[in-house]
One Martini backbone bead per residue (centre of mass of N, CA, C, O) as a GRO file, in nm:
protein
  340
    1TYR     BB    1   0.103   0.032   0.008
    2GLY     BB    2  -0.007   0.380  -0.002
    3GLY     BB    3   0.072   0.710   0.153
    4MET     BB    4  -0.039   0.985   0.364
    5GLY     BB    5   0.108   1.184   0.636
    6TYR     BB    6   0.132   1.269   0.998
    7ASP     BB    7   0.401   1.389   1.216
    8THR     BB    8   0.476   1.523   1.546
    9ASN     BB    9   0.764   1.327   1.586
   10ILE     BB   10   1.015   1.224   1.386
   11PHE     BB   11   1.264   1.180   1.618
   12LYS     BB   12   1.175   1.100   1.905
   13GLU     BB   13   1.184   1.376   2.088
   14ASP     BB   14   1.144   1.578   2.370
   15ARG     BB   15   1.339   1.858   2.295
   16ASP     BB   16   1.294   1.817   1.949
   17GLU     BB   17   1.031   1.889   1.808
   18GLN     BB   18   0.913   1.756   1.482
   19GLU     BB   19   0.721   1.820   1.206
   20SER     BB   20   0.548   1.610   0.941
   21PHE     BB   21   0.508   1.518   0.634
   22PHE     BB   22   0.435   1.198   0.457
   23LEU     BB   23   0.555   0.916   0.279
   24ASP     BB   24   0.407   0.581   0.242
   25GLY     BB   25   0.548   0.240   0.194
   26ARG     BB   26   0.431  -0.105   0.126
   27ALA     BB   27   0.555  -0.455   0.098
   28ALA     BB   28   0.440  -0.804   0.043
   29ALA     BB   29   0.566  -1.153   0.017
   30TYR     BB   30   0.486  -1.504  -0.072
   31PHE     BB   31   0.625  -1.850  -0.099
   32GLY     BB   32   0.492  -2.194  -0.123
   33VAL     BB   33   0.563  -2.550  -0.066
   34ASN     BB   34   0.478  -2.891  -0.100
   35ILE     BB   35   0.666  -3.189  -0.024
   36ALA     BB   36   0.502  -3.474  -0.036
   37LYS     BB   37   0.337  -3.384   0.223
   38VAL     BB   38   0.596  -3.312   0.434
   39PHE     BB   39   0.729  -3.057   0.322
   40ALA     BB   40   0.822  -2.709   0.375
   41LEU     BB   41   0.870  -2.441   0.132
   42GLY     BB   42   0.996  -2.096   0.174
   43VAL     BB   43   0.930  -1.744   0.100
   44GLU     BB   44   0.993  -1.402   0.222
   45GLY     BB   45   0.891  -1.046   0.193
   46ARG     BB   46   0.988  -0.695   0.263
   47ALA     BB   47   0.892  -0.341   0.221
   48ARG     BB   48   0.989  -0.006   0.337
   49GLY     BB   49   0.893   0.356   0.339
   50ARG     BB   50   0.992   0.699   0.453
   51ILE     BB   51   0.907   1.038   0.357
   52HIS     BB   52   1.008   1.356   0.450
   53PHE     BB   53   0.957   1.691   0.386
   54SER     BB   54   1.137   1.856   0.613
   55ASP     BB   55   1.343   1.591   0.673
   56GLN     BB   56   1.570   1.360   0.549
   57ASP     BB   57   1.692   1.243   0.823
   58ALA     BB   58   1.400   1.089   0.890
   59ASN     BB   59   1.428   0.871   0.709
   60THR     BB   60   1.297   0.540   0.629
   61PHE     BB   61   1.384   0.179   0.619
   62GLU     BB   62   1.301  -0.166   0.487
   63LEU     BB   63   1.462  -0.494   0.449
   64PHE     BB   64   1.318  -0.828   0.392
   65LEU     BB   65   1.435  -1.180   0.425
   66ALA     BB   66   1.306  -1.523   0.393
   67ALA     BB   67   1.369  -1.877   0.483
   68PHE     BB   68   1.220  -2.219   0.469
   69LEU     BB   69   1.245  -2.551   0.633
   70GLU     BB   70   0.985  -2.803   0.699
   71LYS     BB   71   0.841  -3.039   0.943
   72PRO     BB   72   0.551  -3.072   1.050
   73ALA     BB   73   0.356  -3.089   1.367
   74GLU     BB   74  -0.006  -3.192   1.339
   75GLU     BB   75  -0.007  -3.474   1.489
   76SER     BB   76  -0.049  -3.729   1.678
   77GLY     BB   77   0.292  -3.827   1.741
   78ALA     BB   78   0.448  -3.615   1.599
   79PHE     BB   79   0.734  -3.500   1.418
   80GLY     BB   80   0.952  -3.204   1.402
   81ALA     BB   81   1.129  -2.971   1.174
   82GLY     BB   82   1.357  -2.675   1.132
   83LEU     BB   83   1.455  -2.393   0.910
   84ARG     BB   84   1.555  -2.041   0.958
   85VAL     BB   85   1.621  -1.749   0.754
   86GLU     BB   86   1.743  -1.401   0.798
   87GLY     BB   87   1.715  -1.061   0.656
   88LEU     BB   88   1.819  -0.720   0.762
   89TYR     BB   89   1.765  -0.375   0.638
   90ASP     BB   90   1.803  -0.054   0.812
   91GLN     BB   91   1.635   0.268   0.909
   92GLN     BB   92   1.613   0.467   1.199
   93GLN     BB   93   1.579   0.687   1.463
   94TYR     BB   94   1.618   0.435   1.660
   95TYR     BB   95   1.793   0.229   1.907
   96GLU     BB   96   1.797  -0.077   2.111
   97ILE     BB   97   2.086  -0.220   2.207
   98PHE     BB   98   2.121  -0.214   2.562
   99GLY     BB   99   1.836  -0.035   2.623
  100PRO     BB  100   1.874   0.242   2.559
  101ILE     BB  101   1.867   0.492   2.354
  102THR     BB  102   1.998   0.519   2.014
  103ARG     BB  103   2.142   0.813   1.854
  104GLN     BB  104   2.220   0.833   1.498
  105ASP     BB  105   2.320   0.946   1.213
  106ASP     BB  106   2.267   0.723   0.968
  107LEU     BB  107   2.193   0.461   1.106
  108ARG     BB  108   2.270   0.125   1.013
  109ARG     BB  109   2.127  -0.213   0.971
  110GLY     BB  110   2.249  -0.550   0.992
  111GLU     BB  111   2.051  -0.858   1.001
  112TYR     BB  112   2.122  -1.205   1.104
  113ARG     BB  113   1.931  -1.512   1.096
  114ALA     BB  114   1.907  -1.833   1.282
  115ARG     BB  115   1.672  -2.123   1.310
  116SER     BB  116   1.627  -2.414   1.497
  117TRP     BB  117   1.385  -2.694   1.521
  118PHE     BB  118   1.194  -2.903   1.755
  119ALA     BB  119   0.904  -3.129   1.742
  120TRP     BB  120   0.623  -3.240   1.957
  121MET     BB  121   0.302  -3.437   1.943
  122PRO     BB  122   0.150  -3.618   2.182
  123THR     BB  123  -0.111  -3.456   2.116
  124GLY     BB  124  -0.374  -3.280   1.967
  125PHE     BB  125  -0.328  -3.024   2.204
  126LEU     BB  126  -0.001  -3.075   2.207
  127ARG     BB  127   0.297  -2.867   2.157
  128LEU     BB  128   0.647  -2.913   2.129
  129GLU     BB  129   0.933  -2.672   2.145
  130TRP     BB  130   1.270  -2.647   2.021
  131GLY     BB  131   1.536  -2.388   2.020
  132LEU     BB  132   1.799  -2.248   1.802
  133GLY     BB  133   2.005  -1.943   1.787
  134LEU     BB  134   2.135  -1.687   1.551
  135ARG     BB  135   2.297  -1.353   1.568
  136LEU     BB  136   2.385  -1.076   1.345
  137THR     BB  137   2.497  -0.740   1.418
  138ASP     BB  138   2.542  -0.457   1.183
  139PHE     BB  139   2.684  -0.144   1.202
  140THR     BB  140   2.745   0.148   1.101
  141GLU     BB  141   2.979   0.370   1.096
  142ASP     BB  142   3.026   0.646   1.319
  143LYS     BB  143   3.021   1.001   1.398
  144ASN     BB  144   3.083   1.266   1.567
  145ALA     BB  145   3.102   1.613   1.589
  146LEU     BB  146   3.438   1.576   1.582
  147GLY     BB  147   3.499   1.303   1.392
  148SER     BB  148   3.483   1.068   1.572
  149SER     BB  149   3.467   0.753   1.639
  150ILE     BB  150   3.226   0.518   1.716
  151ALA     BB  151   3.157   0.264   1.881
  152SER     BB  152   3.072  -0.037   1.810
  153LYS     BB  153   2.751  -0.241   1.811
  154ASP     BB  154   2.839  -0.505   1.738
  155SER     BB  155   2.685  -0.845   1.738
  156TRP     BB  156   2.632  -1.147   1.913
  157GLU     BB  157   2.368  -1.409   1.924
  158PHE     BB  158   2.243  -1.654   2.160
  159THR     BB  159   1.975  -1.903   2.154
  160GLY     BB  160   1.714  -2.040   2.375
  161ASP     BB  161   1.407  -2.246   2.349
  162PHE     BB  162   1.067  -2.300   2.494
  163MET     BB  163   0.747  -2.461   2.396
  164ALA     BB  164   0.390  -2.485   2.500
  165GLU     BB  165   0.123  -2.579   2.295
  166LEU     BB  166  -0.222  -2.504   2.320
  167ARG     BB  167  -0.502  -2.672   2.154
  168PHE     BB  168  -0.832  -2.543   2.094
  169TRP     BB  169  -0.897  -2.671   1.852
  170LYS     BB  170  -0.906  -2.408   1.580
  171PHE     BB  171  -0.930  -2.108   1.754
  172PHE     BB  172  -0.731  -2.174   2.014
  173ASN     BB  173  -0.414  -2.048   2.140
  174ILE     BB  174  -0.158  -2.142   2.388
  175ALA     BB  175   0.198  -2.026   2.468
  176PRO     BB  176   0.425  -2.109   2.667
  177TYR     BB  177   0.755  -1.960   2.750
  178ILE     BB  178   1.121  -1.986   2.711
  179ARG     BB  179   1.423  -1.767   2.726
  180PHE     BB  180   1.770  -1.744   2.606
  181ASP     BB  181   2.039  -1.492   2.612
  182TYR     BB  182   2.355  -1.419   2.431
  183GLU     BB  183   2.554  -1.118   2.420
  184TRP     BB  184   2.829  -1.007   2.200
  185PHE     BB  185   3.054  -0.745   2.176
  186ARG     BB  186   3.313  -0.648   1.963
  187GLU     BB  187   3.359  -0.304   2.049
  188GLN     BB  188   3.213  -0.307   2.322
  189PHE     BB  189   3.263  -0.183   2.641
  190ASP     BB  190   3.271  -0.218   2.961
  191LEU     BB  191   3.213   0.006   3.231
  192HIS     BB  192   3.288  -0.259   3.431
  193PRO     BB  193   3.569  -0.385   3.461
  194ASP     BB  194   3.765  -0.682   3.570
  195ASP     BB  195   4.073  -0.702   3.456
  196PHE     BB  196   4.131  -0.985   3.291
  197SER     BB  197   4.213  -0.804   3.052
  198VAL     BB  198   4.414  -0.599   2.866
  199ASP     BB  199   4.172  -0.448   2.671
  200GLY     BB  200   3.932  -0.522   2.812
  201ASP     BB  201   3.584  -0.558   2.834
  202LYS     BB  202   3.344  -0.699   2.673
  203LEU     BB  203   3.027  -0.673   2.610
  204GLN     BB  204   2.788  -0.871   2.807
  205LEU     BB  205   2.465  -1.027   2.762
  206LEU     BB  206   2.195  -1.138   2.968
  207ARG     BB  207   1.887  -1.327   2.901
  208PHE     BB  208   1.549  -1.357   3.041
  209GLU     BB  209   1.236  -1.520   2.930
  210VAL     BB  210   0.886  -1.507   3.022
  211GLY     BB  211   0.575  -1.642   2.872
  212ALA     BB  212   0.281  -1.570   2.652
  213LYS     BB  213   0.084  -1.692   2.382
  214ALA     BB  214  -0.205  -1.581   2.178
  215LYS     BB  215  -0.482  -1.723   1.973
  216LEU     BB  216  -0.769  -1.595   1.779
  217ARG     BB  217  -1.011  -1.770   1.558
  218LEU     BB  218  -1.306  -1.645   1.373
  219TRP     BB  219  -1.265  -1.729   1.112
  220SER     BB  220  -1.301  -1.436   0.906
  221PHE     BB  221  -1.386  -1.221   1.129
  222ASN     BB  222  -1.142  -1.293   1.345
  223ASN     BB  223  -0.816  -1.167   1.471
  224THR     BB  224  -0.622  -1.261   1.765
  225SER     BB  225  -0.342  -1.129   1.958
  226ALA     BB  226  -0.105  -1.221   2.232
  227ARG     BB  227   0.138  -1.088   2.484
  228VAL     BB  228   0.324  -1.199   2.773
  229TYR     BB  229   0.601  -1.061   2.982
  230ALA     BB  230   0.930  -1.138   3.130
  231ARG     BB  231   1.245  -0.953   3.165
  232ARG     BB  232   1.599  -1.026   3.201
  233GLN     BB  233   1.889  -0.817   3.239
  234ASP     BB  234   2.235  -0.900   3.214
  235ASP     BB  235   2.576  -0.921   3.299
  236SER     BB  236   2.913  -1.050   3.328
  237ALA     BB  237   2.987  -0.836   3.543
  238GLN     BB  238   2.873  -0.515   3.703
  239GLY     BB  239   2.573  -0.405   3.607
  240PHE     BB  240   2.508  -0.299   3.318
  241ASP     BB  241   2.194  -0.262   3.236
  242ARG     BB  242   2.009  -0.369   3.462
  243TYR     BB  243   1.687  -0.546   3.416
  244TRP     BB  244   1.331  -0.516   3.433
  245GLN     BB  245   1.059  -0.645   3.218
  246TYR     BB  246   0.710  -0.558   3.150
  247GLY     BB  247   0.462  -0.701   2.915
  248LEU     BB  248   0.197  -0.601   2.667
  249GLN     BB  249   0.030  -0.752   2.382
  250ALA     BB  250  -0.220  -0.645   2.126
  251GLN     BB  251  -0.438  -0.776   1.854
  252THR     BB  252  -0.709  -0.676   1.623
  253MET     BB  253  -0.935  -0.813   1.355
  254PHE     BB  254  -1.204  -0.713   1.142
  255ASN     BB  255  -1.459  -0.869   0.916
  256VAL     BB  256  -1.714  -0.673   0.736
  257SER     BB  257  -1.738  -0.741   0.448
  258ILE     BB  258  -1.583  -0.442   0.322
  259VAL     BB  259  -1.481  -0.422   0.624
  260ARG     BB  260  -1.179  -0.317   0.801
  261PHE     BB  261  -1.108  -0.351   1.160
  262GLY     BB  262  -0.876  -0.219   1.420
  263GLY     BB  263  -0.621  -0.303   1.679
  264GLY     BB  264  -0.373  -0.190   1.936
  265PHE     BB  265  -0.109  -0.275   2.185
  266ASP     BB  266   0.190  -0.144   2.371
  267VAL     BB  267   0.320  -0.239   2.697
  268TRP     BB  268   0.579  -0.110   2.929
  269THR     BB  269   0.813  -0.183   3.202
  270ARG     BB  270   1.133  -0.048   3.329
  271GLU     BB  271   1.402  -0.157   3.557
  272PHE     BB  272   1.689  -0.016   3.672
  273ASP     BB  273   1.913  -0.100   3.916
  274GLU     BB  274   2.229   0.063   3.847
  275ARG     BB  275   2.156   0.351   3.779
  276ILE     BB  276   2.192   0.693   3.726
  277ASP     BB  277   2.009   0.960   3.817
  278PRO     BB  278   2.016   1.279   3.662
  279ASP     BB  279   1.813   1.431   3.878
  280PHE     BB  280   2.052   1.362   4.073
  281SER     BB  281   2.347   1.446   4.242
  282SER     BB  282   2.382   1.177   4.328
  283ALA     BB  283   2.594   0.881   4.273
  284SER     BB  284   2.393   0.693   4.349
  285ARG     BB  285   2.234   0.392   4.302
  286GLU     BB  286   1.924   0.363   4.132
  287SER     BB  287   1.619   0.328   4.035
  288VAL     BB  288   1.525   0.318   3.687
  289PHE     BB  289   1.271   0.439   3.465
  290GLU     BB  290   1.070   0.290   3.199
  291ARG     BB  291   0.798   0.378   2.966
  292TYR     BB  292   0.540   0.224   2.742
  293LEU     BB  293   0.297   0.347   2.485
  294ALA     BB  294   0.097   0.185   2.226
  295ILE     BB  295  -0.153   0.296   1.981
  296HIS     BB  296  -0.378   0.146   1.735
  297ALA     BB  297  -0.583   0.235   1.442
  298GLU     BB  298  -0.801   0.076   1.184
  299ILE     BB  299  -0.960   0.153   0.857
  300ALA     BB  300  -1.118  -0.032   0.580
  301VAL     BB  301  -1.227  -0.018   0.227
  302THR     BB  302  -1.368  -0.206  -0.027
  303PHE     BB  303  -1.441  -0.054  -0.345
  304VAL     BB  304  -1.271  -0.249  -0.553
  305TRP     BB  305  -1.215  -0.553  -0.563
  306MET     BB  306  -0.874  -0.532  -0.412
  307LEU     BB  307  -0.935  -0.240  -0.324
  308GLU     BB  308  -0.825  -0.011  -0.065
  309VAL     BB  309  -0.933   0.227   0.185
  310GLY     BB  310  -0.765   0.421   0.455
  311ILE     BB  311  -0.711   0.461   0.813
  312ARG     BB  312  -0.448   0.573   1.052
  313TYR     BB  313  -0.365   0.549   1.406
  314GLU     BB  314  -0.086   0.669   1.622
  315PHE     BB  315   0.036   0.613   1.959
  316GLN     BB  316   0.320   0.754   2.150
  317ARG     BB  317   0.465   0.677   2.483
  318ARG     BB  318   0.766   0.792   2.655
  319THR     BB  319   0.918   0.733   2.966
  320SER     BB  320   1.210   0.886   3.143
  321ASP     BB  321   1.492   0.918   3.367
  322LEU     BB  322   1.642   0.972   3.111
  323ASN     BB  323   1.786   1.182   2.913
  324ASN     BB  324   1.614   1.224   2.621
  325GLU     BB  325   1.420   0.926   2.623
  326GLY     BB  326   1.153   1.071   2.571
  327TYR     BB  327   0.810   1.069   2.420
  328LEU     BB  328   0.570   1.222   2.184
  329ASP     BB  329   0.333   1.064   1.945
  330HIS     BB  330   0.167   1.136   1.629
  331GLN     BB  331  -0.016   0.941   1.373
  332PHE     BB  332  -0.128   0.999   1.030
  333LEU     BB  333  -0.308   0.787   0.783
  334ILE     BB  334  -0.354   0.769   0.428
  335PHE     BB  335  -0.468   0.485   0.225
  336ILE     BB  336  -0.375   0.252  -0.041
  337GLY     BB  337  -0.468  -0.090  -0.132
  338PHE     BB  338  -0.330  -0.425  -0.231
  339ASP     BB  339  -0.489  -0.759  -0.206
  340TRP     BB  340  -0.429  -1.144  -0.256
   0.00000   0.00000   0.00000
C-alpha cells in the first residue's frame, strides 16, 4: 500500500520536537510449496519506506527477506523439525541496542538470523517445541560531532528457547514459553571492567524471558493475538544496564463485508537496577524507570475488486528517568492498498 500522513514528532525526541508530512509505502509477498505432503519450503519478503517532507534525515526504510524448510508436526504423535534464515537491512530514528535509546545520524543496521527447531506433538492438543538460534547484528560506523569514530555496536547473539503450545480445537491457541539469550559485543567495552583482560572487557549481556502467546481465530470474522512477558537483562561483569521489564501486547482485526477494522496496543515498564538517575546530584545508584505505551487503530473499505482505502492512527508515549530518552508522538495516515 501507499499513503500520505502526518507525524507530530519525526525524530522521537522529547526536547526537539519536529513535525512533518510524509509519504509512506509498504509491500510484502510470500511463496511456499509442499514437497510430497511432508516438507514445507518457502520464502517471504517485505519492504517499506517513509519520506518526510521537512527533513530528509528523518527518512526510514526496511528490507527483509526470509526462507524456511520444515517438516510440521500437526498430528498426534508426530515429530517435526525446521530451519529458518532471515536477513534485515534498515534505518530507523533510534535503536535500543543494550537498553536505553541510541540515536545517531544515518545509523543503519544489517541483521542476520538463523533458527533451527525440533517439535513433538504427544497429543492432538499439545505441541512441544525446542529451538536454537544465532544472530549477527552489524551497524554502520558513525562519527560524533568532532569527527571521531563512535565505538561499534556490532554483536553476536546466541539463543535457546522452549514452548508448550496448547491447542483448543482450531480457533484458540495459548503457548507459554521460556527463552535465554547471550549477546557479545565485538567493539563495545563494558563500563565496569573486571580487569581480567589486557585490552578491557567486551560488553556481554545475558537475558532471560518467560511469557505466553495466545491466538484467537473466529473463522474469517476476527483474528486476535496477544503476548505477555517478563524479561531480565544482566551482564557478565558488574551490572551495567541490568533491568527487569514487564510487557503486554495485543492486536485484533475484524472483517465485516467490505469493511476491515481493528487495532492494538503495546505497553511495558522497565526498571534499571544500578543506573544513576541524572535528576539527582548524588552519584549513588538507584532504580531508574522507563515506560512505554503505543496504541494504533485502523479502518479500511474495499471499494472495488481487491483495492481498499483506509485511515490509520498511532499514538506513542515513552517516559524515562534518563535525559532526553522519552517522547510523545501522534501519527495519522491515509492509504490505498492492494491485497490478494
